[in-house]
Structures are given as structure tokens and as C-alpha cells.
Coordinates of C-alpha atoms and ligand atoms in Angstrom, one line a residue:
Chain Q
M1 CA -0.2 -0.1 -0.4
G2 CA 1.7 3.2 -1.2
H3 CA 4.9 1.4 -1.5
N4 CA 5.7 2.9 -5.3
Y5 CA 4.9 6.1 -4.2
E6 CA 7.1 6.2 -2.0
Y7 CA 9.9 4.6 -4.0
M8 CA 8.8 7.6 -6.2
K9 CA 10.2 10.1 -3.6
R10 CA 13.7 11.0 -2.6
P11 CA 15.2 8.9 0.0
L12 CA 16.2 10.7 3.3
L13 CA 19.6 8.5 3.3
S14 CA 21.5 7.4 0.1
L15 CA 24.6 5.4 0.8
R16 CA 26.6 4.3 -2.6
N17 CA 29.3 2.2 -3.1
I18 CA 30.0 2.1 0.8
H19 CA 33.3 0.8 1.2
K20 CA 35.5 -0.2 4.6
Y21 CA 39.0 -2.1 5.4
F22 CA 39.9 -3.4 9.1
G23 CA 43.8 -3.8 7.9
K24 CA 43.1 -6.6 5.5
V25 CA 39.5 -7.6 6.2
H26 CA 37.4 -5.9 4.0
A27 CA 34.2 -5.5 6.0
L28 CA 32.0 -3.9 3.1
K29 CA 32.4 -4.2 -0.2
G30 CA 30.7 -1.7 -2.0
V31 CA 27.5 -1.4 0.2
D32 CA 24.6 0.7 -1.6
L33 CA 21.5 1.3 0.6
D34 CA 18.6 4.0 -0.2
I35 CA 16.4 5.0 3.4
Y36 CA 13.2 6.6 3.1
E37 CA 11.3 8.7 5.3
G38 CA 9.1 6.9 7.7
E39 CA 10.4 4.0 6.3
I40 CA 11.8 0.6 8.8
I41 CA 14.5 -1.0 7.1
G42 CA 15.2 -4.8 8.6
L43 CA 18.8 -5.2 8.2
I44 CA 19.6 -8.4 9.0
G45 CA 23.1 -11.0 8.1
D46 CA 25.7 -13.3 10.0
N47 CA 27.8 -12.6 12.5
G48 CA 30.7 -10.5 11.0
A49 CA 28.2 -9.3 8.1
G50 CA 29.0 -5.7 8.7
K51 CA 25.9 -4.6 9.4
S52 CA 27.4 -2.7 12.7
T53 CA 30.2 -1.6 10.6
L54 CA 27.8 0.2 8.2
T55 CA 25.6 1.5 11.4
K56 CA 29.2 3.7 12.6
I57 CA 30.1 4.7 9.6
I58 CA 26.4 6.3 9.7
A59 CA 26.8 7.6 12.7
G60 CA 30.1 9.6 12.4
V61 CA 32.1 7.0 15.0
I62 CA 33.8 5.5 12.2
R63 CA 35.0 6.7 8.5
K64 CA 34.2 5.1 5.4
D65 CA 37.3 4.1 3.0
S66 CA 35.2 5.1 -0.6
G67 CA 31.8 5.9 -1.2
E68 CA 29.1 9.0 -0.7
I69 CA 26.7 9.6 1.4
Y70 CA 23.5 11.7 -0.1
L71 CA 20.7 13.5 2.7
N72 CA 18.0 14.2 1.0
G73 CA 19.7 13.9 -2.6
K74 CA 22.6 16.4 -0.8
P75 CA 26.3 14.9 -0.2
V76 CA 27.0 14.8 3.1
E77 CA 30.4 14.4 4.9
I78 CA 29.8 12.6 8.5
K79 CA 32.9 13.2 10.0
S80 CA 32.6 12.9 13.6
V81 CA 29.1 11.9 15.8
E82 CA 28.2 15.3 16.0
D83 CA 28.1 15.4 12.5
A84 CA 25.8 12.4 12.3
R85 CA 23.5 14.5 15.4
R86 CA 23.5 17.7 13.7
L87 CA 22.0 15.8 10.2
G88 CA 19.7 14.0 12.9
I89 CA 20.8 10.8 13.3
E90 CA 20.4 8.7 16.3
V91 CA 22.1 5.6 17.1
A92 CA 21.8 2.6 19.8
F93 CA 24.8 1.1 19.7
Q94 CA 25.2 -2.8 19.8
E95 CA 28.2 -2.1 22.7
M96 CA 25.7 -0.7 24.6
T97 CA 27.3 2.8 24.7
L98 CA 26.8 3.2 29.1
I99 CA 29.7 4.2 31.3
D100 CA 29.2 2.3 34.5
S101 CA 30.2 4.6 37.2
L102 CA 27.8 7.4 35.6
D103 CA 24.3 7.7 36.9
I104 CA 21.4 6.9 34.4
G105 CA 20.7 10.7 33.8
L106 CA 24.0 11.1 32.7
N107 CA 24.4 7.9 30.7
I108 CA 20.9 9.3 28.7
F109 CA 22.3 12.5 28.2
L110 CA 25.7 11.5 27.6
G111 CA 27.5 13.7 25.3
R112 CA 24.8 16.0 25.0
E113 CA 23.9 17.3 28.2
P114 CA 21.2 20.0 29.0
L115 CA 23.0 23.1 29.8
N116 CA 22.4 25.9 32.1
Q117 CA 20.2 28.9 30.2
K118 CA 22.3 31.7 32.1
I119 CA 25.7 29.9 32.8
P120 CA 27.7 28.9 30.2
L121 CA 29.2 25.5 30.4
F122 CA 26.6 24.1 34.0
L123 CA 24.8 21.3 33.4
D124 CA 21.1 21.6 33.8
Y125 CA 20.2 18.8 36.3
N126 CA 16.9 19.4 36.9
K127 CA 16.3 19.2 33.8
M128 CA 18.1 16.2 33.0
Y129 CA 16.3 13.7 35.8
E130 CA 12.9 15.2 35.2
E131 CA 12.9 14.0 31.4
T132 CA 14.9 10.9 32.1
R133 CA 12.2 10.3 34.8
K134 CA 9.9 10.8 32.1
I135 CA 11.1 8.7 29.4
L136 CA 11.6 6.0 31.3
K137 CA 8.1 6.6 32.3
Q138 CA 7.0 6.7 29.3
L139 CA 8.4 3.1 28.1
G140 CA 7.7 1.7 31.3
L141 CA 10.6 1.0 32.4
R142 CA 11.0 0.4 36.8
T143 CA 14.1 1.9 36.2
S144 CA 12.2 5.5 36.1
D145 CA 12.0 5.8 39.8
S146 CA 15.8 5.8 40.4
P147 CA 17.6 8.0 37.5
K148 CA 20.0 8.9 40.0
R149 CA 20.9 5.0 40.3
E150 CA 24.3 4.1 38.8
V151 CA 24.2 2.0 35.8
R152 CA 26.5 -0.8 37.0
F153 CA 24.1 -2.0 39.2
L154 CA 21.4 -2.2 36.4
S155 CA 21.0 -5.5 34.9
G156 CA 21.7 -6.8 30.9
G157 CA 18.1 -6.2 29.9
E158 CA 17.8 -2.5 32.6
K159 CA 20.8 -1.6 30.3
Q160 CA 19.2 -2.1 26.7
G161 CA 16.3 -0.8 27.6
I162 CA 18.3 2.7 29.0
V163 CA 20.1 2.2 25.4
V164 CA 16.3 2.4 23.6
A165 CA 14.7 5.0 25.9
R166 CA 18.3 7.3 24.6
A167 CA 17.5 7.1 21.2
M168 CA 13.6 7.5 22.0
L169 CA 14.5 11.0 23.9
F170 CA 16.6 12.3 20.6
Q171 CA 14.9 10.2 18.3
S172 CA 14.8 13.4 14.8
K173 CA 15.2 11.8 11.1
L174 CA 16.6 8.9 12.0
V175 CA 17.5 6.1 14.3
I176 CA 19.0 2.7 13.8
L177 CA 19.1 0.7 16.4
D178 CA 21.6 -2.5 16.8
E179 CA 20.7 -5.1 18.2
P180 CA 17.9 -3.3 20.4
T181 CA 16.0 -6.5 21.8
R182 CA 18.8 -8.2 23.2
N183 CA 18.8 -9.3 26.7
L184 CA 15.0 -7.9 26.3
S185 CA 12.1 -9.7 28.2
V186 CA 8.8 -10.7 25.7
A187 CA 7.4 -7.3 27.4
G188 CA 10.8 -5.6 26.7
V189 CA 10.6 -6.6 23.3
R190 CA 7.1 -5.4 22.5
M191 CA 8.6 -2.4 24.2
V192 CA 10.9 -2.0 21.9
L193 CA 8.6 -3.0 18.6
D194 CA 6.2 -0.3 19.6
F195 CA 8.8 1.9 19.6
I196 CA 9.9 1.6 16.3
R197 CA 5.9 1.3 15.2
S198 CA 5.7 4.9 16.5
L199 CA 8.5 6.3 14.3
K200 CA 6.9 5.5 11.4
E201 CA 3.6 7.6 12.6
K202 CA 5.9 10.4 13.1
N203 CA 7.7 10.1 9.4
I204 CA 11.1 9.0 11.1
A205 CA 13.1 6.4 9.1
C206 CA 14.3 3.2 11.4
I207 CA 17.2 0.6 10.2
F208 CA 16.2 -2.2 12.8
I209 CA 19.2 -4.6 12.9
S210 CA 18.4 -7.9 14.5
H211 CA 19.1 -11.8 14.4
T212 CA 15.3 -12.4 15.5
L213 CA 13.7 -12.8 11.8
H214 CA 10.6 -12.9 13.5
H215 CA 10.9 -9.6 15.6
V216 CA 12.0 -7.9 11.6
Y217 CA 9.8 -9.0 9.7
E218 CA 6.9 -8.2 12.4
V219 CA 7.8 -4.2 11.4
A220 CA 9.9 -3.9 8.8
D221 CA 8.9 -2.7 5.4
R222 CA 11.7 -4.0 4.1
I223 CA 14.6 -6.7 4.9
V224 CA 18.2 -6.1 3.5
L225 CA 20.3 -8.7 3.6
L226 CA 24.4 -8.5 4.1
S227 CA 26.8 -11.1 3.5
L228 CA 30.3 -11.0 4.1
G229 CA 30.3 -7.3 3.5
R230 CA 27.8 -7.1 0.4
K231 CA 24.0 -6.4 0.2
I232 CA 22.8 -9.6 -1.3
L233 CA 19.1 -8.6 -0.5
D234 CA 16.7 -5.8 -0.2
V235 CA 13.1 -6.5 -0.7
P236 CA 9.9 -5.4 0.1
K237 CA 8.5 -7.2 3.2
S238 CA 5.0 -7.2 1.7
Q239 CA 5.3 -9.7 -1.2
Y240 CA 6.8 -12.4 0.9
S241 CA 5.3 -14.7 4.1
V242 CA 8.6 -15.1 6.8
E243 CA 8.8 -18.6 5.9
E244 CA 9.7 -17.4 3.1
L245 CA 11.6 -15.1 3.8
E246 CA 13.9 -16.9 5.8
E247 CA 14.3 -19.9 2.9
M248 CA 15.3 -17.2 1.0
I249 CA 17.5 -16.1 3.6
I250 CA 19.5 -19.3 3.4
E251 CA 19.8 -20.0 -0.3
R252 CA 21.4 -17.0 -0.8
T253 CA 24.0 -16.8 2.1
M254 CA 24.6 -20.2 1.0
K255 CA 25.1 -19.4 -2.8
H256 CA 26.9 -16.2 -1.8
D257 CA 28.9 -17.9 0.2
I258 CA 30.2 -20.3 -2.1
S259 CA 30.9 -17.8 -4.7
A260 CA 33.1 -15.5 -2.1
Chain E
M1 CA -3.6 -1.6 52.2
G2 CA -2.4 -0.4 55.9
E3 CA 0.4 -3.4 55.3
L4 CA 1.4 -1.8 51.8
K5 CA 1.9 1.6 53.9
V6 CA 4.0 0.1 56.5
M7 CA 6.3 -2.1 54.4
K8 CA 7.1 1.4 52.7
E9 CA 7.5 2.8 55.9
K10 CA 10.1 0.4 56.8
Q11 CA 11.5 -0.1 53.5
S12 CA 12.2 3.9 53.6
G13 CA 13.6 3.3 57.2
F14 CA 15.6 1.0 55.5
N15 CA 16.9 3.0 53.3
L16 CA 18.2 5.7 55.2
K17 CA 20.2 3.9 57.6
Q18 CA 21.9 2.1 54.3
N19 CA 22.0 5.6 52.8
M20 CA 24.1 7.0 56.1
L21 CA 26.5 3.8 55.6
L22 CA 27.1 4.6 52.0
F23 CA 27.4 8.5 52.6
M24 CA 30.1 7.4 55.7
L25 CA 31.7 5.4 53.0
E26 CA 32.4 7.2 50.4
N27 CA 33.6 10.2 52.9
A28 CA 35.6 7.3 55.2
V29 CA 38.7 9.3 54.8
W30 CA 37.1 12.1 57.4
P31 CA 37.1 9.4 60.1
L32 CA 40.3 8.3 59.0
F33 CA 41.9 11.6 59.4
I34 CA 40.1 12.3 63.1
A35 CA 41.0 9.3 64.1
I36 CA 45.2 9.4 63.0
Y37 CA 45.0 12.9 64.0
L38 CA 43.5 12.1 67.9
I39 CA 46.4 8.9 67.8
L40 CA 49.6 11.2 66.8
G41 CA 48.2 13.8 69.1
V42 CA 48.0 11.5 72.2
I43 CA 51.6 10.6 71.5
Q44 CA 52.5 14.1 70.3
P45 CA 50.3 16.7 72.3
V46 CA 51.7 19.1 70.4
I47 CA 49.9 18.5 67.8
F48 CA 46.6 19.6 69.7
S49 CA 47.6 23.0 69.7
P50 CA 45.9 25.4 67.6
T51 CA 49.0 26.5 65.7
F52 CA 50.0 23.9 65.2
F53 CA 47.0 22.5 63.6
M54 CA 47.2 25.6 61.3
Y55 CA 50.6 24.6 60.3
I56 CA 49.3 21.7 59.2
L57 CA 46.5 22.9 57.3
Y58 CA 50.1 25.0 56.0
L59 CA 51.9 22.2 55.2
S60 CA 49.6 20.5 53.3
V61 CA 48.8 23.3 50.6
P62 CA 51.6 22.9 48.2
L63 CA 51.0 19.6 47.6
G64 CA 47.6 20.0 48.0
F65 CA 47.6 21.4 44.6
A66 CA 50.2 18.8 42.5
I67 CA 47.4 16.3 44.6
L68 CA 44.3 17.8 42.8
G69 CA 46.2 17.6 39.1
Q70 CA 47.3 14.1 40.1
T71 CA 43.2 13.6 41.3
I72 CA 42.0 14.7 38.2
C73 CA 44.5 12.7 36.0
L74 CA 43.0 9.8 38.0
I75 CA 39.2 10.2 37.5
G76 CA 39.8 10.9 33.9
G77 CA 41.5 7.4 33.7
V78 CA 45.0 8.3 33.5
L79 CA 47.8 8.8 35.7
D80 CA 50.8 11.4 35.8
L81 CA 53.9 10.4 36.7
S82 CA 55.6 13.7 36.1
I83 CA 53.9 15.7 38.1
G84 CA 56.7 15.7 40.8
S85 CA 59.2 16.7 38.4
L86 CA 57.5 19.1 36.6
V87 CA 56.5 21.0 40.0
G88 CA 60.1 20.7 40.6
F89 CA 61.3 22.2 37.2
S90 CA 58.2 24.4 36.8
A91 CA 59.4 26.0 40.2
M92 CA 63.3 26.1 39.2
I93 CA 62.8 27.9 35.8
A94 CA 60.5 29.9 36.6
G95 CA 63.3 31.1 39.5
V96 CA 65.8 30.9 37.3
I97 CA 64.5 33.5 34.8
L98 CA 63.0 36.1 37.8
K99 CA 66.6 35.6 39.4
D100 CA 68.6 36.2 35.8
F101 CA 66.4 38.8 34.0
Y102 CA 65.2 41.8 34.6
G103 CA 62.3 43.4 33.2
I104 CA 59.6 41.0 34.4
P105 CA 56.7 42.9 36.3
P106 CA 56.9 41.4 39.7
H107 CA 53.0 41.0 39.4
L108 CA 53.2 38.9 36.6
S109 CA 55.5 36.9 37.9
F110 CA 53.1 34.6 39.3
A111 CA 52.3 33.3 35.8
L112 CA 55.4 32.0 35.2
P113 CA 55.8 28.5 36.8
I114 CA 52.2 28.3 35.8
I115 CA 52.6 29.0 31.9
F116 CA 55.7 26.1 32.0
G117 CA 53.5 23.8 34.3
L118 CA 51.1 24.4 31.3
L119 CA 53.2 23.9 28.5
C120 CA 54.9 20.7 29.7
G121 CA 51.4 19.2 30.4
S122 CA 50.2 19.9 27.4
F123 CA 53.4 18.1 26.0
N124 CA 52.3 15.1 27.8
G125 CA 48.8 15.9 26.7
Y126 CA 50.1 16.0 23.3
F127 CA 51.6 12.4 23.1
T128 CA 48.8 10.5 25.3
G129 CA 45.9 12.1 23.6
F130 CA 46.5 13.0 20.0
L131 CA 49.0 10.7 19.3
R132 CA 47.3 8.0 21.5
L133 CA 50.5 6.9 23.3
N134 CA 50.3 5.3 26.7
P135 CA 50.6 7.9 29.5
F136 CA 52.2 5.8 32.1
I137 CA 55.3 5.5 29.3
V138 CA 55.1 8.9 28.0
T139 CA 55.0 10.5 31.6
L140 CA 57.4 8.0 33.0
A141 CA 59.9 9.5 30.1
T142 CA 58.5 13.4 30.9
M143 CA 59.3 12.5 34.8
M144 CA 62.7 11.6 34.1
A145 CA 63.1 14.6 31.1
F146 CA 61.3 17.4 33.9
Q147 CA 63.9 16.2 36.3
G148 CA 66.7 16.8 34.5
L149 CA 65.8 19.7 33.0
K150 CA 65.6 21.0 36.4
I151 CA 69.2 20.3 37.4
I152 CA 70.1 21.8 34.2
V153 CA 68.3 25.3 34.3
A154 CA 69.8 25.5 37.9
R155 CA 73.3 24.9 37.0
G156 CA 73.6 22.5 40.8
F157 CA 72.4 25.5 42.6
T158 CA 69.6 26.6 44.8
I159 CA 68.3 29.7 44.3
P160 CA 68.1 31.9 47.8
G161 CA 64.6 34.0 48.3
S162 CA 66.5 37.1 48.6
Y163 CA 67.1 36.7 44.9
L164 CA 63.0 36.6 43.8
P165 CA 60.5 39.6 44.0
E166 CA 58.7 39.4 47.7
I167 CA 55.1 39.0 46.1
Y168 CA 56.1 36.5 44.4
L169 CA 57.1 34.7 47.2
F170 CA 54.1 36.1 49.1
P171 CA 51.4 33.2 48.3
G172 CA 53.0 30.1 49.3
S173 CA 55.1 31.9 52.6
N174 CA 51.8 33.6 54.0
V175 CA 49.7 31.2 56.2
T176 CA 46.4 32.8 56.1
F177 CA 46.8 33.6 52.3
S178 CA 48.1 29.7 51.5
I179 CA 45.3 27.8 53.2
I180 CA 42.5 30.5 51.9
S181 CA 43.6 30.2 48.1
F182 CA 43.7 26.3 48.6
I183 CA 40.3 26.0 49.9
V184 CA 39.3 28.3 47.4
T185 CA 40.9 26.5 44.3
V186 CA 39.4 23.4 45.7
V187 CA 35.8 24.4 46.0
L188 CA 36.3 25.6 42.3
V189 CA 37.6 22.7 41.1
W190 CA 34.9 20.5 42.7
I191 CA 32.1 22.9 41.1
F192 CA 34.0 22.3 37.4
L193 CA 34.2 18.7 38.0
R194 CA 30.5 18.0 39.3
Y195 CA 28.3 21.2 37.8
T196 CA 29.8 21.9 34.4
R197 CA 29.7 19.7 31.0
P198 CA 33.7 19.5 30.6
G199 CA 34.0 18.4 34.0
I200 CA 31.3 15.6 33.6
H201 CA 33.6 14.7 30.4
I202 CA 36.3 14.4 32.3
Y203 CA 34.1 11.6 33.9
V204 CA 32.7 9.9 31.2
V205 CA 36.2 9.7 29.6
G206 CA 38.0 8.0 33.2
G207 CA 34.7 5.8 32.5
N208 CA 35.0 4.3 29.4
Q209 CA 36.8 6.3 26.3
D210 CA 35.3 3.8 23.6
V211 CA 32.0 5.0 25.1
A212 CA 32.8 8.5 25.2
H213 CA 34.0 8.7 21.5
M214 CA 30.9 6.5 20.4
M215 CA 28.7 9.3 21.8
G216 CA 30.6 12.1 21.3
V217 CA 32.7 13.0 23.9
D218 CA 36.5 13.2 22.4
P219 CA 39.0 11.1 24.5
K220 CA 41.8 12.9 22.5
K221 CA 40.5 16.6 23.4
M222 CA 39.4 15.5 26.8
I223 CA 43.1 13.4 28.0
F224 CA 44.9 16.6 26.8
L225 CA 42.6 19.3 28.5
I226 CA 43.5 16.7 31.4
F227 CA 46.6 16.7 31.5
S228 CA 46.9 20.5 30.6
I229 CA 45.2 21.0 34.0
S230 CA 47.5 18.6 35.8
G231 CA 50.3 20.7 34.4
V232 CA 48.8 23.7 35.4
F233 CA 48.3 22.8 39.0
A234 CA 51.8 21.3 38.9
G235 CA 52.7 24.6 38.2
I236 CA 50.4 26.5 40.8
S237 CA 52.4 23.7 43.4
G238 CA 55.8 24.9 42.2
L239 CA 55.0 28.5 42.8
Y240 CA 53.9 27.9 46.5
Y241 CA 56.1 25.5 47.1
T242 CA 58.9 28.4 46.7
G243 CA 56.7 30.8 48.9
F244 CA 56.5 28.2 51.4
N245 CA 60.6 27.3 51.4
R246 CA 61.6 30.5 51.0
S247 CA 63.7 29.4 47.9
V248 CA 63.9 26.8 45.5
P249 CA 65.9 24.2 46.6
I250 CA 67.6 22.0 43.9
T251 CA 65.4 18.9 45.6
L252 CA 62.0 20.7 45.0
G253 CA 59.5 18.3 43.8
N254 CA 61.4 15.0 44.7
E255 CA 59.1 14.0 47.2
V256 CA 55.9 14.8 45.6
L257 CA 54.9 11.9 43.3
F258 CA 54.2 9.3 45.4
P259 CA 52.3 11.4 48.1
T260 CA 50.0 12.9 45.6
F261 CA 48.8 8.9 44.4
A262 CA 48.9 8.6 48.8
A263 CA 46.2 11.1 48.9
A264 CA 43.6 10.7 46.2
I265 CA 43.7 6.6 46.5
I266 CA 43.2 6.8 49.9
S267 CA 39.9 9.6 49.6
G268 CA 38.3 6.9 47.6
V269 CA 39.3 8.0 44.2
S270 CA 39.1 5.1 41.4
L271 CA 42.4 3.9 40.0
R272 CA 40.2 2.5 37.4
G273 CA 39.3 6.0 36.6
G274 CA 35.3 7.4 36.2
R275 CA 35.2 8.0 40.2
G276 CA 36.3 10.4 42.9
N277 CA 34.8 13.0 44.7
I278 CA 37.6 16.3 45.0
L279 CA 36.4 17.3 48.5
N280 CA 37.5 14.5 50.1
V281 CA 40.9 14.0 48.6
V282 CA 41.4 17.6 50.5
G283 CA 40.6 14.9 53.8
G284 CA 43.7 12.8 51.8
A285 CA 46.1 15.8 51.7
L286 CA 45.5 16.7 55.5
L287 CA 46.1 13.1 56.7
L288 CA 49.5 13.3 54.6
G289 CA 49.8 16.8 56.2
V290 CA 49.1 15.9 59.8
I291 CA 51.5 12.6 59.6
E292 CA 54.3 14.2 58.0
A293 CA 54.2 17.1 60.7
F294 CA 54.2 14.4 63.2
L295 CA 57.5 13.0 61.6
V296 CA 59.1 16.4 61.4
T297 CA 58.5 16.8 65.2
Y298 CA 60.3 13.2 65.2
A299 CA 62.9 14.1 63.0
V300 CA 62.0 11.5 61.0
S301 CA 65.0 10.9 58.6
P302 CA 63.8 11.8 54.8
E303 CA 64.7 8.4 53.8
A304 CA 62.5 6.9 56.3
R305 CA 59.7 9.2 55.2
I306 CA 60.1 7.7 51.9
V307 CA 59.9 4.3 53.2
G308 CA 56.7 5.4 54.8
Y309 CA 55.6 6.8 51.8
G310 CA 55.6 3.8 50.0
F311 CA 54.0 1.9 52.5
M312 CA 51.2 4.4 52.8
V313 CA 50.5 4.0 49.2
L314 CA 50.2 -0.2 49.7
I315 CA 48.2 0.4 52.6
A316 CA 45.7 3.6 50.7
V317 CA 45.3 1.0 47.9
L318 CA 44.2 -1.7 50.3
F319 CA 41.5 0.7 52.2
N320 CA 40.3 1.7 48.9
Q321 CA 39.4 -1.9 47.7
F322 CA 37.8 -2.7 51.1
R323 CA 35.9 0.7 50.3
D324 CA 34.8 0.0 46.9
N325 CA 33.7 -3.6 47.8
V326 CA 31.8 -2.6 50.7
R327 CA 29.8 -0.2 48.8
D328 CA 29.3 -2.3 46.1
S329 CA 27.8 -4.7 48.2
I330 CA 25.4 -2.2 49.6
L331 CA 24.3 -0.7 46.4
R332 CA 23.8 -3.7 44.6
R333 CA 21.2 -4.3 47.0
I334 CA 19.1 -1.3 46.9
Ligands
ATP401 N1 37.2 -2.0 14.6 C1 37.2 -3.4 14.3 N2 39.0 -3.5 14.0 C2 38.9 -4.6 13.2 N3 38.3 -5.5 12.7 C3 37.0 -5.0 12.8 C4 36.6 -4.0 13.6 N4 35.1 -3.9 13.7 C5 34.8 -5.0 13.0 N5 35.7 -5.9 12.1 C6 35.1 -6.4 11.3 O1 34.8 -6.1 10.5 C7 33.8 -7.0 10.3 C8 32.4 -6.7 10.1 O2 32.1 -6.5 11.3 P1 30.5 -5.7 12.2 O3 30.6 -5.9 13.5 O4 30.2 -5.0 11.3 O5 29.3 -7.1 11.9 P2 28.2 -7.4 12.2 O6 27.4 -8.0 11.4 O7 27.6 -5.6 13.1 O8 28.1 -9.0 13.0 P3 27.4 -9.0 14.1 O9 25.8 -9.6 13.9 O10 28.1 -10.0 14.9 O11 27.4 -7.8 15.7 C9 34.0 -8.4 10.7 O12 35.2 -9.3 10.0 C10 35.1 -7.9 12.4 O13 35.6 -8.7 12.6
MG402 MG1 26.9 -5.9 14.8

């Protein structure tokens, strides 16, 4: 429904022929990808396929070796995390980027702490804890009572909840979630999937990376499969059942592995 | 419903007790300081006299500035082995310039050791931050370099205070000014670390550099900043030592490095980085001050004092470990 129309619009973000080397490892071998406003891409692939590497390039954490990135058709250079943020890109990394010795509030706002209106460089702690409490509550997280609790005392799932809450708070144009459902309970997974769907309503684009095909299938509009640094499948979900997709993934991956 | 309320109250009472215990643990350096002060005072009653107490405060100030620098490094997850040598070098080169070159306005003379401290600290910061070299090795190298430079620029001689402008000696030689300026500095550093963005980012980088990088906090810039600040404090320490001694002895700064570690660690600054309260570090500085003053009254030889400092660092690490374990076991349960 409305799919064809969407493809006629200009993509929000376009990646063209992205290459990345780590020493001798050729982690990305010329990846192309278009992401449209309000679209949810399910990005899947084996361990080491290059999903997180692609994520980090878009996030400004690492630099691509070659290729182009376009935002709304204009070429952009993403040289740093600030660049990415300025362009409206928000990322929840697979590494659960939290500082264990700091409290939840500071972790949510890490690197972009709210500043006091009057005194330059000074933090607005009240605002920080208030917003933290609000966003955690909105996500239905138990940690919302204690925004001053040190993160290292949280469980794995609670930490993952903080990471998702951060993405939710700073969502702008594109949200990339790298394995956001890992460690989560059934209710936690539901919370994340609901969040992803809510992005669509706000016309925000999303790249959802997961190894659980059922989760991806549930929310994604398009499924993109990476294998050994190459995109080998890019299909709208609507045409396939989850079983068909599964079969296709196995088939393609095997063929690609043999040829590679 | 009534039951629920009772349960809640019980729980909050429990939390209050726990919170008090946590507060005690986190600020354990103060009771420790008081205990050692009382014990040493019983052995040597002169310690209890108000004048002597002021003397302890006064004696702690020059070292105290160096401790502030080291503490900021440790919170930022790095360490500065060169800080003692830099205290000596910045004091010496400033002293030599003031002695041999005329025409430096006396009221600007204070800036000299601080500028040299900043330059040398930035040098450390450049290699560890921007070139990503190991801080241990870099500051070990500069420790030796600054030590050698101090002796070279001194040409082997102590600089007597009479060669230096009186106003230059003032901050370190005036007891009241010395103590008050230190307290003001501590409060400013505390505010900086807790309430400003760069201050919090020092904790962030100390907590985890990779995470800092991925969240847009540049560890390179932060480490550069941390070592530059440490250098500034080394320079200030050099200035105060000069006033305290009313001279720049060739040995100035030689006994600074170990106490800076001892004071920071015993005050609860984590060696793993990312944790520590600068106000408590004052307690650590005073603790060392009392012990130092006590040893002075018994005319203990400098060599024996060095042995003492060595063991003090060990005891401080043990104490810190113990405190962290207890603290964590409480916090985990809340
Ligand atoms: N910092 C790095 N240094 C060296 N090699 C790296 C680095 N990061 C990734 N690689 C390599 O690049 C390739 C792609 O890794 P990447 O993390 O992107 O995979 P992934 O698809 O996210 O896998 P997973 O599903 O396990 O998260 C792998 O071969 C990996 O070993
Ligand atoms: Mg990955």
C-alpha cells in the first residue's frame, strides 16, 4: 500500500558504494542503500556481515574508505558523531554505550547534557533528571524511579532499556537500532517494537538490526540482507511470508558464500 | 492497604540507614583523618595546639595543589608520573628567569611557573591524547626529562629567596593566604568537575574511552585537557613550594609524586578511573599533612619518610579496595 509512491520520492539517506577496510579485512564491499522517510528497514545478516560497521559509518564513529552518502539528495560528509547528530541521525549501538560509574540520567544524556540557560558550560541537572524520569516512565521501565542510580548495578535488560530510551528521547530523522532487543524480556521486546512502529507514525526512518527474523518481520517495511560485506537481498516485506523470507535468506547466503 | 504503607515505611527507614552507611563509606577519609590526628596527638600532644593545626594546614597546601592535578588525572582514567618533576622544573625555571632576567613585572611573576606547567602538561597531553601513546610510558619519560631539565637550568644551585621578588614569595609564604586560596581552589575545582560539561566529560572519559568516543565525547581532546590542567596545578604547586621554602632548592618536587597517589587513593578516587570526589581529596591531603608534621616533630630522616610513603600508598590501595567492595555490596542490594 502506497509503496510504489514512496519509492518515487527522494530518499532521506542514500549510501552509494560504501567500502570499509580494517587492515586486511574488507568489511564492506561496496554497499548501496536507500532509506526513505517513515520507512523501517530490517537489516539482517550473519555475525561479521558488516551491519555494525555500516551503522558506525552512518553514526560518524568510524570513517568509510570510499563511497558517498547523500541526505535528501545532497552529498554529506559525516566526520564525527556531532556531524551525524546535526543531520538528525540517532543511533543505539550494539555495544550498549553506557558509562558504568555514572548514573542513569547522565548516561541518557551522554555527550549532549542539557545546559543551564544562564551560566555557560554549566549543566541543568534538574532538567536532565526530570526528562530521564519522563522518558523511562513513558517506556514503562522500572528504572524510572531512580534516575540517579549508577548504571553498573542494572541488569543487562535494564541497561538495554536505557539505551533504547536514549534513542527515543533524541529521535529526529533517522533512528538506527543495532540489536535493541537483545537481553530483553517478552514485554521489553514488545516495548521496542512499539517504539519502532511509533517512529513510522512520526515519519521518522528507522534501521532495525536484529538476528531474530520474527521481530524484524513484524515491523519492517523492507528487508536488507548483508553477507560478507555485500548487500545480497533488498526486498519489500509485503511480498513474502516469514517462511519464504527465511528460505530465501538461507539460499542466498549459501550461494554467496560459495561464490565468495 | 495499611500493610502496604507500613512496608513502604519500613523500606524507607532501611534505605535511610543504608544511605547513611554509604555516606560514611564514601567520605571515610574524614573519620580516618580525625582518628589518626587523635592517635598521633596522644603520642605527641603538641599536635593538638591550634598553632600546630594551622601549621598542618599550611604545610599541606603546596602538595595539595599537586594532589588536585593528580586526582583529575586519575578521575580521567590516566596517571601523571611526571607531576613531581614538573613541580620542581616549573618552580626552578621560573626562579632562574626571575633571578637572571630583569624587566619582568613582579605582579606578573606568578604566571611564570603556571605557564611552564601548562606547556609541559600540554606536552604530556599531546602525546597521550592526540598521539594515543600510553600515559604511563609518556609521563615516565617526561618525569625523567623534567627532572633533568630542572637540574640543568639550575646549574646545580639552589635559588635563595632573596633573589626573588617578595610578591612572588607571598602566596606560599603567607599562612592565611596560602590556606584560603587553596580552599577556594578546591571548591572551584569541585564545581568544575560536578557541574560543568567539560568536568563531567572527565568522568566520562575516565569511565570508558570507547563509549565516550561513540557518544561524541572526544577522548583525545579530553585527555589533552586533563594533562594540561594537571600541568597548571603542578606549576601552582611549584609557586607555593617556592614561597613555603623561601627558596628553590634543587630537590624541590622530589617528594611529591608518591604522596599525590596516596592522598588521591585513600580519598576514594578509583584507580580504574571515572570515580572520585575532590572534596574528599582534601581529607587525604590533610591526613598526609598530619603524618608529615608528626614525623617532622620527631626529626625522622627523609629516607625513612620515603619508606613510609611507599607503604602508605599500599595501605591506601588496600583501604580503597575494601571500601569499594563494601560500598558495591550495599548499592547492589538497593
Ligand atoms: N574495529 C574493528 N577492527 C577490526 N576489525 C573489525 C572492527 N570492527 C569490525 N571488524 C570486522 O569487520 C567485520 C564486520 O563486523 P561487524 O561488527 O560490522 O559485523 P556485524 O554484522 O555487526 O556482526 P554481528 O551480527 O556479530 O554484530 C568483521 O569481520 C569484524 O571482525
Ligand atoms: Mg554487529
